CSV table of C-alpha atoms in Angstrom, one decimal:
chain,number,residue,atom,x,y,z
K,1,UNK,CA,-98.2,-98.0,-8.4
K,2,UNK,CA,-96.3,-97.0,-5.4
K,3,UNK,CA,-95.7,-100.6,-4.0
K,4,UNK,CA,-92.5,-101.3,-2.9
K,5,UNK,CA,-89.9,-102.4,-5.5
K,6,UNK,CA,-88.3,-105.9,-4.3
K,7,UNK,CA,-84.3,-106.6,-4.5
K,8,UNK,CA,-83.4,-102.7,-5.0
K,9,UNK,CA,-80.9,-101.7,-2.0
K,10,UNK,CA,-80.6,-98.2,-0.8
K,11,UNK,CA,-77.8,-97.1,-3.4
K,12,UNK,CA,-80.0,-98.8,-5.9
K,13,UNK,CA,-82.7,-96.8,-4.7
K,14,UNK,CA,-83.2,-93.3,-6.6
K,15,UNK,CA,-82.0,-95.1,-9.5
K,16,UNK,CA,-85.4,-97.0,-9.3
K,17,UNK,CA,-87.5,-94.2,-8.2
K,18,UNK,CA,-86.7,-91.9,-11.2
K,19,UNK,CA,-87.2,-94.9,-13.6
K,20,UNK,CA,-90.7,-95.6,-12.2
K,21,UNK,CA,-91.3,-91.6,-12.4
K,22,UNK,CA,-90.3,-91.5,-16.2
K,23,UNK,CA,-92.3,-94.5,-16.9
K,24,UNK,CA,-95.0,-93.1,-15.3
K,25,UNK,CA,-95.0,-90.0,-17.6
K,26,UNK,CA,-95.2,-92.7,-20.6
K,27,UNK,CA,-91.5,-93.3,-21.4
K,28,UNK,CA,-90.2,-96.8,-22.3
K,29,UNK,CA,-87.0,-98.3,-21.5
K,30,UNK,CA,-85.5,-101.5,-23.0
K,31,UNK,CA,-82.1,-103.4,-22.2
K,32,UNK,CA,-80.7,-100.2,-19.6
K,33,UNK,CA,-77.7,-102.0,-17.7
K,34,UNK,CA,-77.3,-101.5,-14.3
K,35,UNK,CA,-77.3,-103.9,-11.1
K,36,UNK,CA,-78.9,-105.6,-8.6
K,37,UNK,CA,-77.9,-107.3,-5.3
K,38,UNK,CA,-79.5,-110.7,-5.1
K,39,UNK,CA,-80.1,-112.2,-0.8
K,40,UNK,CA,-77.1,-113.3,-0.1
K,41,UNK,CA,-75.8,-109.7,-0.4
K,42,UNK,CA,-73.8,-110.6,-4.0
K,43,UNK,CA,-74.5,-108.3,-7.1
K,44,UNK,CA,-75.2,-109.4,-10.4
K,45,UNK,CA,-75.7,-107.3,-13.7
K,46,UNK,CA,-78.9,-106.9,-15.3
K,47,UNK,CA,-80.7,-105.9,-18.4
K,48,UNK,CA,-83.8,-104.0,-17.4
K,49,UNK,CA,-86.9,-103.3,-19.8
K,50,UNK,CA,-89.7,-101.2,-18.3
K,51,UNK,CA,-93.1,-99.9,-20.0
K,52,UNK,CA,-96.1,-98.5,-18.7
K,53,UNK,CA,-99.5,-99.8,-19.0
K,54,UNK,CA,-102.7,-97.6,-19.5
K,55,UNK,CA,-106.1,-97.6,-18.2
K,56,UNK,CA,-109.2,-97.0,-20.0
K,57,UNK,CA,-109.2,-93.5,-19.1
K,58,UNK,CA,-105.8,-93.6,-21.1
K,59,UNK,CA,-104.0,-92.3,-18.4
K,60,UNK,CA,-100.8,-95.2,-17.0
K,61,UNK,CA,-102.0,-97.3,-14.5
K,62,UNK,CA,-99.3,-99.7,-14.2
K,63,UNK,CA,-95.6,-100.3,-14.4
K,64,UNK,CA,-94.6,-103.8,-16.4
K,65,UNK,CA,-90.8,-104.3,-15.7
K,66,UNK,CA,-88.4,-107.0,-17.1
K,67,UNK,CA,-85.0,-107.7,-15.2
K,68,UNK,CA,-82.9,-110.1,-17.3
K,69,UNK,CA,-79.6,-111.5,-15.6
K,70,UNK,CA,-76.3,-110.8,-17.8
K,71,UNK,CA,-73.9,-111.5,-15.5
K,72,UNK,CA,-72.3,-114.6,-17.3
K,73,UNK,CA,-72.7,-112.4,-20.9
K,74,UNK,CA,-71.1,-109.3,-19.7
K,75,UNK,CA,-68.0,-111.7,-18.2
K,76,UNK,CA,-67.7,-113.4,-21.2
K,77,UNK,CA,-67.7,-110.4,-23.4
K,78,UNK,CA,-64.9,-109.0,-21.2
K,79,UNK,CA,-63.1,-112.0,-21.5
K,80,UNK,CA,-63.2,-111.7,-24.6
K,81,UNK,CA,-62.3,-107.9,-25.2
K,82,UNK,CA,-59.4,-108.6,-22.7
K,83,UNK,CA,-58.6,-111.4,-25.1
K,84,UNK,CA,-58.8,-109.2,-28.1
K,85,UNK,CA,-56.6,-106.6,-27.0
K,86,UNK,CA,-53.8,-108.7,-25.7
K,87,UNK,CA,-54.0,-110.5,-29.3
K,88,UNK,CA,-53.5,-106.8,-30.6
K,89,UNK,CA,-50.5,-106.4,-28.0
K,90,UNK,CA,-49.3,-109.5,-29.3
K,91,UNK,CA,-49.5,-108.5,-33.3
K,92,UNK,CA,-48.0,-104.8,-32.7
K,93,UNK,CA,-45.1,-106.8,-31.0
K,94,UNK,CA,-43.7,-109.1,-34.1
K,95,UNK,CA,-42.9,-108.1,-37.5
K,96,UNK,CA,-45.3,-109.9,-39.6
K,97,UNK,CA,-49.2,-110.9,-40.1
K,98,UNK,CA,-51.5,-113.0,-39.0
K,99,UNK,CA,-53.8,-113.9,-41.5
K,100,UNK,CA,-57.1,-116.9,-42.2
K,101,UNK,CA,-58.2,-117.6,-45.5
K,102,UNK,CA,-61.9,-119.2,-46.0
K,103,UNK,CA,-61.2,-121.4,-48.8
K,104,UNK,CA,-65.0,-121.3,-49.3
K,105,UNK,CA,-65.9,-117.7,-49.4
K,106,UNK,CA,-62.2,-117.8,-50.9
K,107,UNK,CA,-62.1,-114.7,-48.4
K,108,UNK,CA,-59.1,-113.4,-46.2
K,109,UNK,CA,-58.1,-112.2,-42.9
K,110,UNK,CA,-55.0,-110.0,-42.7
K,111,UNK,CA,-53.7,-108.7,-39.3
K,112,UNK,CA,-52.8,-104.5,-38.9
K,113,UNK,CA,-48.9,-105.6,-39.4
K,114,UNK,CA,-49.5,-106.1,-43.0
K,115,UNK,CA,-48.9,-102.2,-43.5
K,116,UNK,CA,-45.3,-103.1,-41.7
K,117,UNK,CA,-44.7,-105.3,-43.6
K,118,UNK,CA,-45.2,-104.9,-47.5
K,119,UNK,CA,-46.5,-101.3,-46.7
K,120,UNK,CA,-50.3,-101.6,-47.3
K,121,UNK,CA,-53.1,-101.0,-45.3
K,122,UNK,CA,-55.2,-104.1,-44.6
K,123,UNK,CA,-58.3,-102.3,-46.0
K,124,UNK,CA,-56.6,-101.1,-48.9
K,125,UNK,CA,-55.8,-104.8,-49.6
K,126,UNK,CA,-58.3,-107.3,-51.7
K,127,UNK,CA,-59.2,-109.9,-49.4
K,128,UNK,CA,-58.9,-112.4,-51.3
K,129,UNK,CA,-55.9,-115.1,-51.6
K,130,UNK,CA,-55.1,-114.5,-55.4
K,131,UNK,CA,-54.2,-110.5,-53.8
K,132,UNK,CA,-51.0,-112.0,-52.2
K,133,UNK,CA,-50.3,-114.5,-54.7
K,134,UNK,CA,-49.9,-111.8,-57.2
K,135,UNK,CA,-46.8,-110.2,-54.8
K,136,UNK,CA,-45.2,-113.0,-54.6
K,137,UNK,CA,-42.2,-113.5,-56.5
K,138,UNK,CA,-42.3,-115.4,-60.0
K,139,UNK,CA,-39.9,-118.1,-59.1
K,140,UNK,CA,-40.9,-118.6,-55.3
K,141,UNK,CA,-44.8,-118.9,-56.9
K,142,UNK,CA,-43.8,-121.7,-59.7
K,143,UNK,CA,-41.9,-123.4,-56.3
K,144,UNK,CA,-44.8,-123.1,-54.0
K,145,UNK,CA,-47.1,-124.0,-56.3
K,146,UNK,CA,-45.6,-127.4,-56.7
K,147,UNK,CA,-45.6,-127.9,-52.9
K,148,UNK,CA,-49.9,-127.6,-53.1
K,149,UNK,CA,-49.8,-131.9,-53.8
K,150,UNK,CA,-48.0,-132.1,-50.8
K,151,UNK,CA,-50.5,-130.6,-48.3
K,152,UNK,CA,-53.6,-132.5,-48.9
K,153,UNK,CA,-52.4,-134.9,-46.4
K,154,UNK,CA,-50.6,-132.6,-44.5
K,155,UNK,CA,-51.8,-130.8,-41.2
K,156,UNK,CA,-49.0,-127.9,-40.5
K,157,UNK,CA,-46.8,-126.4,-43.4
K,158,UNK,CA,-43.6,-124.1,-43.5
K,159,UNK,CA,-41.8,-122.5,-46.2
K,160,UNK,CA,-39.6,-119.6,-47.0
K,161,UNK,CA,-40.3,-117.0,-50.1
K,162,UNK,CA,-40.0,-113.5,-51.5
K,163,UNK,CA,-43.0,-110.7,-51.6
K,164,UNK,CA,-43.2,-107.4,-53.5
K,165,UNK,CA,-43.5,-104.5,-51.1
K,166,UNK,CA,-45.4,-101.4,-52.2
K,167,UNK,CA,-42.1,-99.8,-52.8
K,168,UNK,CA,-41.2,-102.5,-55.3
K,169,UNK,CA,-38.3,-104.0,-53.4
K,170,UNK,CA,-38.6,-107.6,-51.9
K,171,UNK,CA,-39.1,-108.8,-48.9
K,172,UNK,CA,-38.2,-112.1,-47.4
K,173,UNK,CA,-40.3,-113.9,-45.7
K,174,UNK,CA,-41.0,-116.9,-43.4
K,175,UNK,CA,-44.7,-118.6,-43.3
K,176,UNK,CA,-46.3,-121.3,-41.4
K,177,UNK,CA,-50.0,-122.3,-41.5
K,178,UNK,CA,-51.9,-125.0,-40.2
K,179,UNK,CA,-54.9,-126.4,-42.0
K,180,UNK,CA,-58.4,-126.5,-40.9
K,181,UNK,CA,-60.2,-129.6,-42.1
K,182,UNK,CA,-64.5,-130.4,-41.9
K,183,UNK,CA,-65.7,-133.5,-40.6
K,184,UNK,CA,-65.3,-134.9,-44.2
K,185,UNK,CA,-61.4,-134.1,-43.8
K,186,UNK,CA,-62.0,-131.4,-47.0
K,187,UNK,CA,-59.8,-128.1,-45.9
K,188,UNK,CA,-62.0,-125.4,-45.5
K,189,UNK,CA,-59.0,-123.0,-44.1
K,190,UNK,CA,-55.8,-121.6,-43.3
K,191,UNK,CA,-54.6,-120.0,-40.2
K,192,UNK,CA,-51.3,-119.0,-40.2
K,193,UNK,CA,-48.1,-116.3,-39.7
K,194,UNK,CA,-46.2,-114.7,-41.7
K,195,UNK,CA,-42.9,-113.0,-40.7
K,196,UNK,CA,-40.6,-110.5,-42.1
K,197,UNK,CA,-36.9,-112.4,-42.3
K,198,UNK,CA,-34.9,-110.1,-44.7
K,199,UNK,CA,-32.3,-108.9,-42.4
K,200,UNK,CA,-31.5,-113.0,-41.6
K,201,UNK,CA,-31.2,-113.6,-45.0
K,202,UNK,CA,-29.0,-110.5,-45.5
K,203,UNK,CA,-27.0,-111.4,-42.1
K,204,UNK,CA,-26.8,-115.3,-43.0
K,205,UNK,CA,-25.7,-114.5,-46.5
K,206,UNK,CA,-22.9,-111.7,-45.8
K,207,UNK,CA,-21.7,-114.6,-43.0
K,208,UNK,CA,-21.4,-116.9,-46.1
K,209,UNK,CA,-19.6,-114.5,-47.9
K,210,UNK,CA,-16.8,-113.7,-45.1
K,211,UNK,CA,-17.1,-117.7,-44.6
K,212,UNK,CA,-16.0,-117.9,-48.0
K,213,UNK,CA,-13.8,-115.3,-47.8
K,214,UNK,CA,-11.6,-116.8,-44.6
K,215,UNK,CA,-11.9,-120.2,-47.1
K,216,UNK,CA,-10.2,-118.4,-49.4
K,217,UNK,CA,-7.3,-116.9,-47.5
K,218,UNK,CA,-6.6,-119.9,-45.2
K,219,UNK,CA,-6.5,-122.3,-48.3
K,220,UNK,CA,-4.2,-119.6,-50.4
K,221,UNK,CA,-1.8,-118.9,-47.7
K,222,UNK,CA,1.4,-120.7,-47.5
K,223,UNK,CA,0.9,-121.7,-43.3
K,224,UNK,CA,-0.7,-124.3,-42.0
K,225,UNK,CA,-4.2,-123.4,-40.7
K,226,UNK,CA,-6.2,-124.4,-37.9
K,227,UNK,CA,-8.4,-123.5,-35.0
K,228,UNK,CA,-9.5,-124.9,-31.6
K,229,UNK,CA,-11.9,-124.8,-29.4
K,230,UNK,CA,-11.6,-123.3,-25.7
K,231,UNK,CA,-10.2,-126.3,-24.3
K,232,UNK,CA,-7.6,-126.8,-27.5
K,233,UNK,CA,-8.8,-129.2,-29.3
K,234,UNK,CA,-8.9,-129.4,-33.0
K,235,UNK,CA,-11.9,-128.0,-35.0
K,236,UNK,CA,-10.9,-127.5,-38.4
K,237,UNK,CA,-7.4,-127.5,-40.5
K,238,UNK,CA,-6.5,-126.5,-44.2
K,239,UNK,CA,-6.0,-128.4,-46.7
K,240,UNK,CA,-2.2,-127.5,-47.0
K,241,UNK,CA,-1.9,-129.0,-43.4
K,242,UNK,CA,-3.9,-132.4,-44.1
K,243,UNK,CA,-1.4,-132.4,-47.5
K,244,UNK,CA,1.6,-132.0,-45.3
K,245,UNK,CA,0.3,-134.4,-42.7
K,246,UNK,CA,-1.5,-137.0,-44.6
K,247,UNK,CA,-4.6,-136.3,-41.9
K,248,UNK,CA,-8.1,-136.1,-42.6
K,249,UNK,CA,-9.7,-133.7,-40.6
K,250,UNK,CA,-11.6,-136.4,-38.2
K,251,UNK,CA,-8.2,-137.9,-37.7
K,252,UNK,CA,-6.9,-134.3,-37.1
K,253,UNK,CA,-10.0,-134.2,-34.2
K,254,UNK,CA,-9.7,-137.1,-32.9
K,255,UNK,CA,-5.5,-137.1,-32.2
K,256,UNK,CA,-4.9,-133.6,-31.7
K,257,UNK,CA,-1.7,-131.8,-33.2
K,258,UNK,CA,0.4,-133.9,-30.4
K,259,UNK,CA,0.2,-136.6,-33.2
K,260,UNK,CA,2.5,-134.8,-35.2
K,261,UNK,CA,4.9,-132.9,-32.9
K,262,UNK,CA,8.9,-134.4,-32.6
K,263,UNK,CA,8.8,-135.6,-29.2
K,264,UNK,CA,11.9,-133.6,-28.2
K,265,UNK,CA,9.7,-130.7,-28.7
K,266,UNK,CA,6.7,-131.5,-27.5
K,267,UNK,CA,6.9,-130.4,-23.8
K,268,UNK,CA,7.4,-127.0,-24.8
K,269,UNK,CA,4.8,-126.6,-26.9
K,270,UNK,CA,2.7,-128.0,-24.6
K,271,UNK,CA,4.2,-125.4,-21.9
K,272,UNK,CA,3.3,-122.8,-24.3
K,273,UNK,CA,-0.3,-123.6,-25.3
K,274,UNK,CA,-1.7,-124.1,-21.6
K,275,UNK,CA,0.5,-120.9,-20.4
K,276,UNK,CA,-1.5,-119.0,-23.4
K,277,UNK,CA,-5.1,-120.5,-22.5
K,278,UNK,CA,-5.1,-119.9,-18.9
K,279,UNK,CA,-3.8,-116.6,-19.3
K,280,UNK,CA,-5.4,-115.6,-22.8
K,281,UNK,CA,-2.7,-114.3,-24.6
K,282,UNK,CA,-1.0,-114.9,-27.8
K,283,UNK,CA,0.4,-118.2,-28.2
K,284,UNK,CA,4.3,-118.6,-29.9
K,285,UNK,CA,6.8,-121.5,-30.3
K,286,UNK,CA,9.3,-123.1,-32.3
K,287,UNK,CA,8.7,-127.0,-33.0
K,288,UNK,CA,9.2,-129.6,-35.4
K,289,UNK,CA,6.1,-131.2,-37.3
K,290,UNK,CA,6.4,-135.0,-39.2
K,291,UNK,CA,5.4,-134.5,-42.5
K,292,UNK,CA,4.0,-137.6,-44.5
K,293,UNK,CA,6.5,-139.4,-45.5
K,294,UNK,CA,8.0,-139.3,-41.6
K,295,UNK,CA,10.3,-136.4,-42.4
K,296,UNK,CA,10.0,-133.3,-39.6
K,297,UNK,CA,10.4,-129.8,-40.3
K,298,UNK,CA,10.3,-127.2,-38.1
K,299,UNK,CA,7.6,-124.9,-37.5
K,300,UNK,CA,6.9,-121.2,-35.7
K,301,UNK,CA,3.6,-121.8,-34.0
K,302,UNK,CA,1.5,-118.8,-33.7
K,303,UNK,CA,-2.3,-118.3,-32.4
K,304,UNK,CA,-4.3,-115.9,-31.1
K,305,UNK,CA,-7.9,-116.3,-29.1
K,306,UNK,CA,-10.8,-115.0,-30.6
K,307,UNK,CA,-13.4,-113.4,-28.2
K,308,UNK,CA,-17.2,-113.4,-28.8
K,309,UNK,CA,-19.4,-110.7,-27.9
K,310,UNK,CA,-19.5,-110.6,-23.9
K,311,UNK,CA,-15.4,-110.7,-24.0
K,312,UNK,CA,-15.2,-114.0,-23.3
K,313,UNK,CA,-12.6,-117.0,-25.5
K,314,UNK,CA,-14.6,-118.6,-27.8
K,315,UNK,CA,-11.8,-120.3,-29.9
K,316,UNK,CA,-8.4,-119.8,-31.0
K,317,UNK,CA,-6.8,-119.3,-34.5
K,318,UNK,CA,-3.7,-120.3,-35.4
K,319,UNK,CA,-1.0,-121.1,-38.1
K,320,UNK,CA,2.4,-123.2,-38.4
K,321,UNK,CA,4.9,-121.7,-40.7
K,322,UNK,CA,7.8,-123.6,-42.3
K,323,UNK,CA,11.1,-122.3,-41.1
K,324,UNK,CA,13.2,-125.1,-41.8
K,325,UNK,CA,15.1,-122.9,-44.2
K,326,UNK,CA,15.4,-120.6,-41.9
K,327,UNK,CA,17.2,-122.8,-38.8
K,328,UNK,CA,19.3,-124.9,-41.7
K,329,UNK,CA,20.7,-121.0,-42.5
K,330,UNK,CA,20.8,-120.2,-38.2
K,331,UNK,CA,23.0,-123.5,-38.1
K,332,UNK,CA,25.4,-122.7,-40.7
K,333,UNK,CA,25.8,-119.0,-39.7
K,334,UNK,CA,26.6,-120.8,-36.1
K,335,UNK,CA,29.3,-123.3,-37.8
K,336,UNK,CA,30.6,-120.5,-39.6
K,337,UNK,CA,31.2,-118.2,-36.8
K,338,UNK,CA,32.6,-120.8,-34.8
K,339,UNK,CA,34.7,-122.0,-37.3
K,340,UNK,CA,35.9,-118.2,-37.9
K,341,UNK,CA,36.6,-117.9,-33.9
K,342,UNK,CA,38.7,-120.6,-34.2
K,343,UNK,CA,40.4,-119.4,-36.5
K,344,UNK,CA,40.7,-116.1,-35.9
K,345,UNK,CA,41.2,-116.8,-31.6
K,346,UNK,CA,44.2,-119.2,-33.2
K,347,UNK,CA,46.3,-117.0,-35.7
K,348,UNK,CA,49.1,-115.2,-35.3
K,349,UNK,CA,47.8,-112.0,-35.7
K,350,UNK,CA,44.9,-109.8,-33.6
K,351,UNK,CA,41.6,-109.8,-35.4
K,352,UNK,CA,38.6,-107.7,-34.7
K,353,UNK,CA,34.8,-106.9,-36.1
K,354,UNK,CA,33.4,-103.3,-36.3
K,355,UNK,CA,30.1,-101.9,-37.4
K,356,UNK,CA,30.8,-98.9,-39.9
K,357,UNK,CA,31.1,-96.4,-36.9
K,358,UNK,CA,34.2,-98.1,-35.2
K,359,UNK,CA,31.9,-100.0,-32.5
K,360,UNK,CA,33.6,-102.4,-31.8
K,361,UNK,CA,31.9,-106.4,-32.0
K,362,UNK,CA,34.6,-108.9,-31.3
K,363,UNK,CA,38.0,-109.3,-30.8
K,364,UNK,CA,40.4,-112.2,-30.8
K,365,UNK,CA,42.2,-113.8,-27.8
K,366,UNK,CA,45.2,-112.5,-29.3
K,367,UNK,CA,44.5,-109.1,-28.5
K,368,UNK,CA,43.1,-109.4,-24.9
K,369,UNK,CA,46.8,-111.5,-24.7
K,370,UNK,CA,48.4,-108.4,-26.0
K,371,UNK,CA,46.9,-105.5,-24.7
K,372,UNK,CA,45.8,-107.2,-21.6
K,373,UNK,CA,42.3,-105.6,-21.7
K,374,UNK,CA,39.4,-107.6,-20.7
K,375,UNK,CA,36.6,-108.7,-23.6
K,376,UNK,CA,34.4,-105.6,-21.5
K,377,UNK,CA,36.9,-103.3,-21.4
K,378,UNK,CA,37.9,-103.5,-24.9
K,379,UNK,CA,34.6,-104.0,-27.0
K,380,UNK,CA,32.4,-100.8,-28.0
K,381,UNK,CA,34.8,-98.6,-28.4
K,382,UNK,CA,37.5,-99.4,-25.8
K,383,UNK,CA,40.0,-100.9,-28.3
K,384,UNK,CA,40.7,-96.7,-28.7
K,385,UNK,CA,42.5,-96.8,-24.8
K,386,UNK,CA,45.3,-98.7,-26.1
K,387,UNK,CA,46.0,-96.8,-29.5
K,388,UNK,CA,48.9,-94.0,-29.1
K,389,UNK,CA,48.0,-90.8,-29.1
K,390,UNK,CA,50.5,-89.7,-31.9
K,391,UNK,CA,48.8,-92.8,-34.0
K,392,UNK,CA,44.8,-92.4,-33.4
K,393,UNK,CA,44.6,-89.9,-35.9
K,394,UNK,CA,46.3,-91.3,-39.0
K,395,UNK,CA,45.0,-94.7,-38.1
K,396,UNK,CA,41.0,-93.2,-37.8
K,397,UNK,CA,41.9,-91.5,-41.2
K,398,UNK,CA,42.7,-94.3,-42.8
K,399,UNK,CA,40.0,-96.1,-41.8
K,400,UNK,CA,36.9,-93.6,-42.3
K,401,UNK,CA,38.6,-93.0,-45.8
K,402,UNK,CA,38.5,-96.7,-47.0
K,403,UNK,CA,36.2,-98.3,-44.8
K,404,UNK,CA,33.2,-95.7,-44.4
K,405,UNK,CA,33.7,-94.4,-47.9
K,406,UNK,CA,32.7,-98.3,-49.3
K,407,UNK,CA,35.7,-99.1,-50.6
K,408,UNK,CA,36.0,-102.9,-50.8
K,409,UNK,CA,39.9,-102.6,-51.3
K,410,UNK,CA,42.0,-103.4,-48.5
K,411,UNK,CA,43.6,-100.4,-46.2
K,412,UNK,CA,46.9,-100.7,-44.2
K,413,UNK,CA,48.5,-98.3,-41.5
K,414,UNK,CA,51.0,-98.3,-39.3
K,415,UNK,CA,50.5,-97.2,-35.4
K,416,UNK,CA,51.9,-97.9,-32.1
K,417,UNK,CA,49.5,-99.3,-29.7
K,418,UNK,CA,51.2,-99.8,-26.1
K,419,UNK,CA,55.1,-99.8,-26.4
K,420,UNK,CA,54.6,-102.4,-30.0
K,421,UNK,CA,54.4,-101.1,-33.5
K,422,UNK,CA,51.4,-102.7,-35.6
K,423,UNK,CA,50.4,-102.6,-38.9
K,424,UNK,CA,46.4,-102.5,-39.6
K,425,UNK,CA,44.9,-103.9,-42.7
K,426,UNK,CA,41.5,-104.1,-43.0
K,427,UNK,CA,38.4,-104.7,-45.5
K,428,UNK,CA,34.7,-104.0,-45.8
K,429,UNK,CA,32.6,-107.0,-45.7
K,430,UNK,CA,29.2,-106.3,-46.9
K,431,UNK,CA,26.7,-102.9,-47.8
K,432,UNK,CA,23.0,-102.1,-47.2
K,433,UNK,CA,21.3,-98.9,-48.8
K,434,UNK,CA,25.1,-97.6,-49.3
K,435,UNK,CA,26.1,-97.7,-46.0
K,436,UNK,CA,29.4,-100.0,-44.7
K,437,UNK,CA,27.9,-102.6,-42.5
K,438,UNK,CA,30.5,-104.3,-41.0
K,439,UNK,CA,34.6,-104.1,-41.2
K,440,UNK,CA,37.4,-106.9,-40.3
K,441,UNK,CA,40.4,-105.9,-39.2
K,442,UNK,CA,43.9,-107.6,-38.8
K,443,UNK,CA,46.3,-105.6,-36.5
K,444,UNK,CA,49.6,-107.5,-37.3
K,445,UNK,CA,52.1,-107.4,-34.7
């Protein structure tokens, strides 16, 4: 009593002198925590036990106390409480479980997410593997079940299935465990995750649909169908244009739609596509396509780019359409015209082509030779400039009474126009929604 204590420094010092007081008085101390600061100045924890000892007169005649070094214990149990709570970090962060099954206690381990995910608490849940086997769905169990063979060899496993939530709806889920063997290679347990993949499921399955969907339309629609990638080559093709071409679709990727284009047009549908990919916009031409028996028909060409989420081309979509009708009818509308110019620039009498308001639309050399008005001065509704003024009226009656009215009959007047008399006949060619269209009209010298 009263000696010195050894390794106590100065803070350390009350701390000391008001344990030896207490133990003094009879008081007993075991496993306090505090420190000490060992020679070369460094501190270290330590467990500390003190008890007094008393003398035959009963009254405490010495101080026994015990200083146990926990430095390395109170480390490692910080360790692992660090450990702990970023492994609790880690499960608040996905949407699923963790979970271990003792195959010998036939006891089991589920993490706090199981609340999150079928909306149980993990106490409220029956530790025990038959618990979760009874949630999961009748058909996925019969199909996991016949998997069981397959991992007695096995070291990792995977699968996909559905479990009940409390709410009786289902929840898909993903799983993967690894197997824990003994020395005698016998499992003894399962450590593994289970995750919460509904919305995939529901996102991969609605993609199916639409994919099924765009099958649908590009394989019912009368175009040819195809799409590219960012630098224009093929990806994929309908079947109408591998039954037009006679392609398969590797032969379509592997020699492009140049294959197949008329060489005459080829340039400028290759002008067209790169102007449209450097620039992004939609993509339109007129070119002919060899069909399979080495016949080419012509084609309008249309395509559009299709952007992915930041904005930027991803791929491009795009259809040919037959219009080899359509230029066979342009050609003979163009033979037909010409053929009525000639005619009409060679008869003996001025011809001329209204709309059903008098606007004028062509007029035959014969009247520029007569009138002496130019093709600008005369069309529109400049022909009226060289009608005389005694004749306009009678002649515009005439013709809004036959022509405009719809009658398909032929009219006639006559009018001076200059210093010649003429005699107008004309007839109405053709009628949409009721209205006169367009008028021919002979003035006969």
């Amino acid at each position: 009593m009263g000696r010195p204590i050894p390794i106590v420094s100065q803070e350390q010092l009350n701390e000391c002198l008001q344990l030896r007081e207490a133990t003094a008085r009879g008081e007993t101390f075991l496993g306090m925590e505090t420190y000490r600061q060992k020679q070369d100045g460094s501190k270290v924890i330590v467990s500390l036990s003190a008890a007094p000892l008393y003398g035959d007169n009963g009254s405490v005649s010495e101080i026994v106390v015990i200083f146990q070094d926990i430095t390395a214990q109170k480390r490692a149990e910080a360790a692992l409480r660090q450990l702990n709570e970023r492994f609790q970090a880690a499960m608040q962060a996905v949407d699923g479980i963790v979970f271990e099954w003792n195959l010998p206690e036939n006891s089991v381990y589920r993490s706090e997410g199981l609340f999150q995910l079928l909306g149980v608490k993990p106490e409220d849940a029956d530790p025990t593997r038959e618990w979760w086997a009874d949630r999961i769905h009748p058909d996925d169990l019969i199909y996991l079940q016949s998997k069981l063979a397959s991992l007695a060899s096995a070291d990792r496993y995977q699968d996909e299935y559905r479990v009940r939530h409390q709410d009786g709806s289902w929840v898909d889920v993903w799983e993967r465990g690894c197997l824990q063997r003994d020395e005698q290679g016998k499992i003894i347990a399962v450590v593994g995750f289970t995750t919460n993949i509904t919305d995939r499921k529901l996102a991969l399955s609605q993609l199916q649909e639409s994919e099924e969907r765009y099958r649908y339309l590009v394989e019912s629609i009368p175009q040819l169908v195809w799409t590219a990638g960012i630098q224009g080559n093929l990806l994929d093709v309908n079947q109408r244009w591998s039954t037009y071409t006679g392609q398969t679709l590797a032969e379509v990727q592997a020699q492009g739609w140049q294959a197949i284009v008329h060489p005459e047009d080829l340039p400028e549908l290759g002008a067209c596509w790169r102007a449209a990919q450097q620039t992004g916009s939609d993509y339109q031409a007129e070119g002919r396509l060899r069909r399979c028996d080495g016949t080419y028909r012509w084609h309008l060409h249309q395509a559009i780019p299709i952007a992915g989420e930041c904005g930027q081309i991803i791929k491009w979509f795009g259809t040919a359409t037959d219009i080899q009708d359509r230029k066979q009818a342009e050609a003979a509308l163009r033979d037909s015209e010409e053929q009525f110019r000639n005619l009409a620039d060679n008869a003996p009498f001025m011809v001329w082509v209204t709309d059903p308001t008098g606007y004028c639309t062509y007029l035959s050399q014969s009247w520029y030779e007569f009138t002496g008005q130019t093709e600008a001065s005369s069309l529109g509704f400049g022909w009226l400039k060289v009608t005389h003024p005694e004749d306009c009226e009678s002649a515009e009656r005439a013709f809004w009474q036959r022509t405009i009215a719809g009658n398909r009959s032929a009219w006639s007047t006559a009018c001076g126009a200059l210093t010649a008399s003429i005699f107008g006949r004309s007839m109405l060619l053709a009628r949409d929604l009721g209205l006169a269209v367009n008028t021919k009209v002979m003035w006969v010298r």
